[in-house]
Every structure is written in structure tokens, then in C-alpha cells.
PDB file of C-alpha atoms in Angstrom:
ATOM      1  CA  UNK L  25     -10.124  -1.837 -16.400  1.00  0.00           C
ATOM      2  CA  UNK L  26      -8.505   1.250 -14.954  1.00  0.00           C
ATOM      3  CA  UNK L  27     -10.650   4.128 -13.754  1.00  0.00           C
ATOM      4  CA  UNK L  28      -9.310   7.653 -13.960  1.00  0.00           C
ATOM      5  CA  UNK L  29      -9.349  10.309 -11.281  1.00  0.00           C
ATOM      6  CA  UNK L  30     -12.217  12.681 -11.885  1.00  0.00           C
ATOM      7  CA  UNK L  31     -13.712  15.601  -9.970  1.00  0.00           C
ATOM      8  CA  UNK L  32     -16.436  13.170  -8.833  1.00  0.00           C
ATOM      9  CA  UNK L  33     -13.833  11.244  -6.831  1.00  0.00           C
ATOM     10  CA  UNK L  34     -13.243   8.080  -8.862  1.00  0.00           C
ATOM     11  CA  UNK L  35      -9.886   6.570  -7.967  1.00  0.00           C
ATOM     12  CA  UNK L  36      -7.515   4.757 -10.288  1.00  0.00           C
ATOM     13  CA  UNK L  37      -5.815   1.405  -9.670  1.00  0.00           C
ATOM     14  CA  UNK L  38      -2.571   3.023  -8.558  1.00  0.00           C
ATOM     15  CA  UNK L  39      -4.261   5.110  -5.867  1.00  0.00           C
ATOM     16  CA  UNK L  40      -6.242   2.158  -4.542  1.00  0.00           C
ATOM     17  CA  UNK L  41      -3.162  -0.071  -4.451  1.00  0.00           C
ATOM     18  CA  UNK L  42      -1.145   2.611  -2.661  1.00  0.00           C
ATOM     19  CA  UNK L  43      -3.895   2.960  -0.071  1.00  0.00           C
ATOM     20  CA  UNK L  44      -3.953  -0.816   0.455  1.00  0.00           C
ATOM     21  CA  UNK L  45      -0.167  -0.812   0.843  1.00  0.00           C
ATOM     22  CA  UNK L  46      -0.328   1.901   3.508  1.00  0.00           C
ATOM     23  CA  UNK L  47      -3.068   0.009   5.355  1.00  0.00           C
ATOM     24  CA  UNK L  48      -1.089  -3.253   5.193  1.00  0.00           C
ATOM     25  CA  UNK L  49       1.932  -1.504   6.727  1.00  0.00           C
ATOM     26  CA  UNK L  50      -0.295  -0.114   9.453  1.00  0.00           C
ATOM     27  CA  UNK L  51      -1.723  -3.570  10.184  1.00  0.00           C
ATOM     28  CA  UNK L  52       1.790  -5.026  10.447  1.00  0.00           C
ATOM     29  CA  UNK L  53       2.788  -2.375  12.973  1.00  0.00           C
ATOM     30  CA  UNK L  54      -0.422  -2.790  14.976  1.00  0.00           C
ATOM     31  CA  UNK L  55      -0.081  -6.584  15.133  1.00  0.00           C
ATOM     32  CA  UNK L  56       3.547  -6.365  16.222  1.00  0.00           C
ATOM     33  CA  UNK L  57       2.644  -3.942  18.992  1.00  0.00           C
ATOM     34  CA  UNK L  58      -0.266  -6.109  20.100  1.00  0.00           C
ATOM     35  CA  UNK L  59       1.972  -9.200  20.230  1.00  0.00           C
ATOM     36  CA  UNK L  60       4.346  -7.353  22.532  1.00  0.00           C
ATOM     37  CA  UNK L  61       1.438  -6.538  24.870  1.00  0.00           C
ATOM     38  CA  UNK L  62      -0.314  -9.934  24.746  1.00  0.00           C
ATOM     39  CA  UNK L  63      -0.456 -11.731  28.083  1.00  0.00           C
ATOM     40  CA  UNK L  64      -1.376 -15.269  27.028  1.00  0.00           C
ATOM     41  CA  UNK L  65       0.188 -17.688  24.546  1.00  0.00           C
ATOM     42  CA  UNK L  66      -3.188 -18.202  22.826  1.00  0.00           C
ATOM     43  CA  UNK L  67      -3.633 -14.496  22.122  1.00  0.00           C
ATOM     44  CA  UNK L  68       0.001 -14.164  21.073  1.00  0.00           C
ATOM     45  CA  UNK L  69      -0.342 -17.079  18.624  1.00  0.00           C
ATOM     46  CA  UNK L  70      -3.516 -15.640  17.126  1.00  0.00           C
ATOM     47  CA  UNK L  71      -1.850 -12.258  16.693  1.00  0.00           C
ATOM     48  CA  UNK L  72       1.197 -13.895  15.118  1.00  0.00           C
ATOM     49  CA  UNK L  73      -1.066 -15.480  12.503  1.00  0.00           C
ATOM     50  CA  UNK L  74      -2.653 -12.099  11.810  1.00  0.00           C
ATOM     51  CA  UNK L  75       0.833 -10.606  11.511  1.00  0.00           C
ATOM     52  CA  UNK L  76       1.873 -13.278   9.014  1.00  0.00           C
ATOM     53  CA  UNK L  77      -1.308 -12.656   7.011  1.00  0.00           C
ATOM     54  CA  UNK L  78      -0.655  -8.898   6.981  1.00  0.00           C
ATOM     55  CA  UNK L  79       2.938  -9.461   5.820  1.00  0.00           C
ATOM     56  CA  UNK L  80       1.761 -11.768   3.024  1.00  0.00           C
ATOM     57  CA  UNK L  81      -0.873  -9.217   1.953  1.00  0.00           C
ATOM     58  CA  UNK L  82       1.764  -6.456   1.926  1.00  0.00           C
ATOM     59  CA  UNK L  83       3.968  -8.637  -0.259  1.00  0.00           C
ATOM     60  CA  UNK L  84       1.127  -9.271  -2.732  1.00  0.00           C
ATOM     61  CA  UNK L  85       0.271  -5.585  -2.998  1.00  0.00           C
ATOM     62  CA  UNK L  86       3.924  -4.580  -3.347  1.00  0.00           C
ATOM     63  CA  UNK L  87       4.448  -7.119  -6.120  1.00  0.00           C
ATOM     64  CA  UNK L  88       1.307  -5.954  -7.924  1.00  0.00           C
ATOM     65  CA  UNK L  89       2.502  -2.344  -7.752  1.00  0.00           C
ATOM     66  CA  UNK L  90       6.013  -3.273  -8.917  1.00  0.00           C
ATOM     67  CA  UNK L  91       4.608  -5.261 -11.854  1.00  0.00           C
ATOM     68  CA  UNK L  92       2.389  -2.336 -12.854  1.00  0.00           C
ATOM     69  CA  UNK L  93       5.251   0.181 -12.582  1.00  0.00           C
ATOM     70  CA  UNK L  94       3.641   2.035  -9.667  1.00  0.00           C
ATOM     71  CA  UNK L  95       6.272   1.178  -7.062  1.00  0.00           C
ATOM     72  CA  UNK L  96      10.057   1.412  -7.413  1.00  0.00           C
ATOM     73  CA  UNK L  97      11.397   0.512  -3.996  1.00  0.00           C
ATOM     74  CA  UNK L  98      15.043   0.348  -5.113  1.00  0.00           C
ATOM     75  CA  UNK L  99      15.055   3.334  -7.477  1.00  0.00           C
ATOM     76  CA  UNK L 100      14.317   6.505  -5.543  1.00  0.00           C
ATOM     77  CA  UNK L 101      14.592   8.809  -8.571  1.00  0.00           C
ATOM     78  CA  UNK L 102      12.099   6.764 -10.571  1.00  0.00           C
ATOM     79  CA  UNK L 103       9.723   6.575  -7.602  1.00  0.00           C
ATOM     80  CA  UNK L 104       9.878  10.356  -7.197  1.00  0.00           C
ATOM     81  CA  UNK L 105       9.111  10.751 -10.910  1.00  0.00           C
ATOM     82  CA  UNK L 106       6.089   8.443 -10.629  1.00  0.00           C
ATOM     83  CA  UNK L 107       4.884  10.202  -7.467  1.00  0.00           C
ATOM     84  CA  UNK L 108       5.215  13.645  -9.056  1.00  0.00           C
ATOM     85  CA  UNK L 109       3.371  12.487 -12.178  1.00  0.00           C
ATOM     86  CA  UNK L 110       0.556  11.053 -10.049  1.00  0.00           C
ATOM     87  CA  UNK L 111       0.332  14.246  -7.997  1.00  0.00           C
ATOM     88  CA  UNK L 112       0.095  16.313 -11.188  1.00  0.00           C
ATOM     89  CA  UNK L 113      -2.710  14.099 -12.507  1.00  0.00           C
ATOM     90  CA  UNK L 114      -4.657  14.487  -9.268  1.00  0.00           C
ATOM     91  CA  UNK L 115      -4.223  18.263  -9.285  1.00  0.00           C
ATOM     92  CA  UNK L 116      -5.271  18.498 -12.944  1.00  0.00           C
ATOM     93  CA  UNK L 117      -8.329  16.366 -12.290  1.00  0.00           C
ATOM     94  CA  UNK L 118      -9.262  18.602  -9.369  1.00  0.00           C
ATOM     95  CA  UNK L 119      -8.997  21.636 -11.667  1.00  0.00           C
ATOM     96  CA  UNK L 120      -5.988  23.185  -9.956  1.00  0.00           C
TER      97      UNK L 120
END
């Protein structure tokens, strides 16, 4: 079931997935930086596992978004069209 954006703040699947994707990218960057700063092999190995998990999660979210037509990583024009359409829907829902 797909919720729609309303003035009460309900998010739709596309918005939630995009937020997850952004957070997964952030986790990947944070883990990579932490690995570079780790001082023991045990900590480094633990962080590497977290990095691998974050990469796998990013892949799952990306694939979900591609399958749903939310994410067009190789077609910039189509991605811009989708992004503009989403922005218009959000603005309309906010009454602007």
C-alpha cells in the first residue's frame, strides 16, 4: 500500500526509500572513515563488516527504487523528470 503526501505529513514509498538511500550512503562514508582511523585489527574488522552490511543495504534499496521506477541512475533526463514530478506533488500537497 502506498501512502500519499498530505498536509499532515504522511510520506509515500518513494520518499521513504529515497531517505533510506541517503542514510545508507552516509553510513558507507562514515564506516569507511572510521576504518581509516581504527587502531586495532579487531575494530577494523568489525567496521569492515558494518561497511559490507551498509553496502548491501544500499544495493537493496537502490534495486527496490529502480524496480519501482523511482531511481534512474543511468538516465539523467528521466531522473530529473521523476524528481521534478515528485517536487511538484510535494508542493501541491503543501498547498503551494
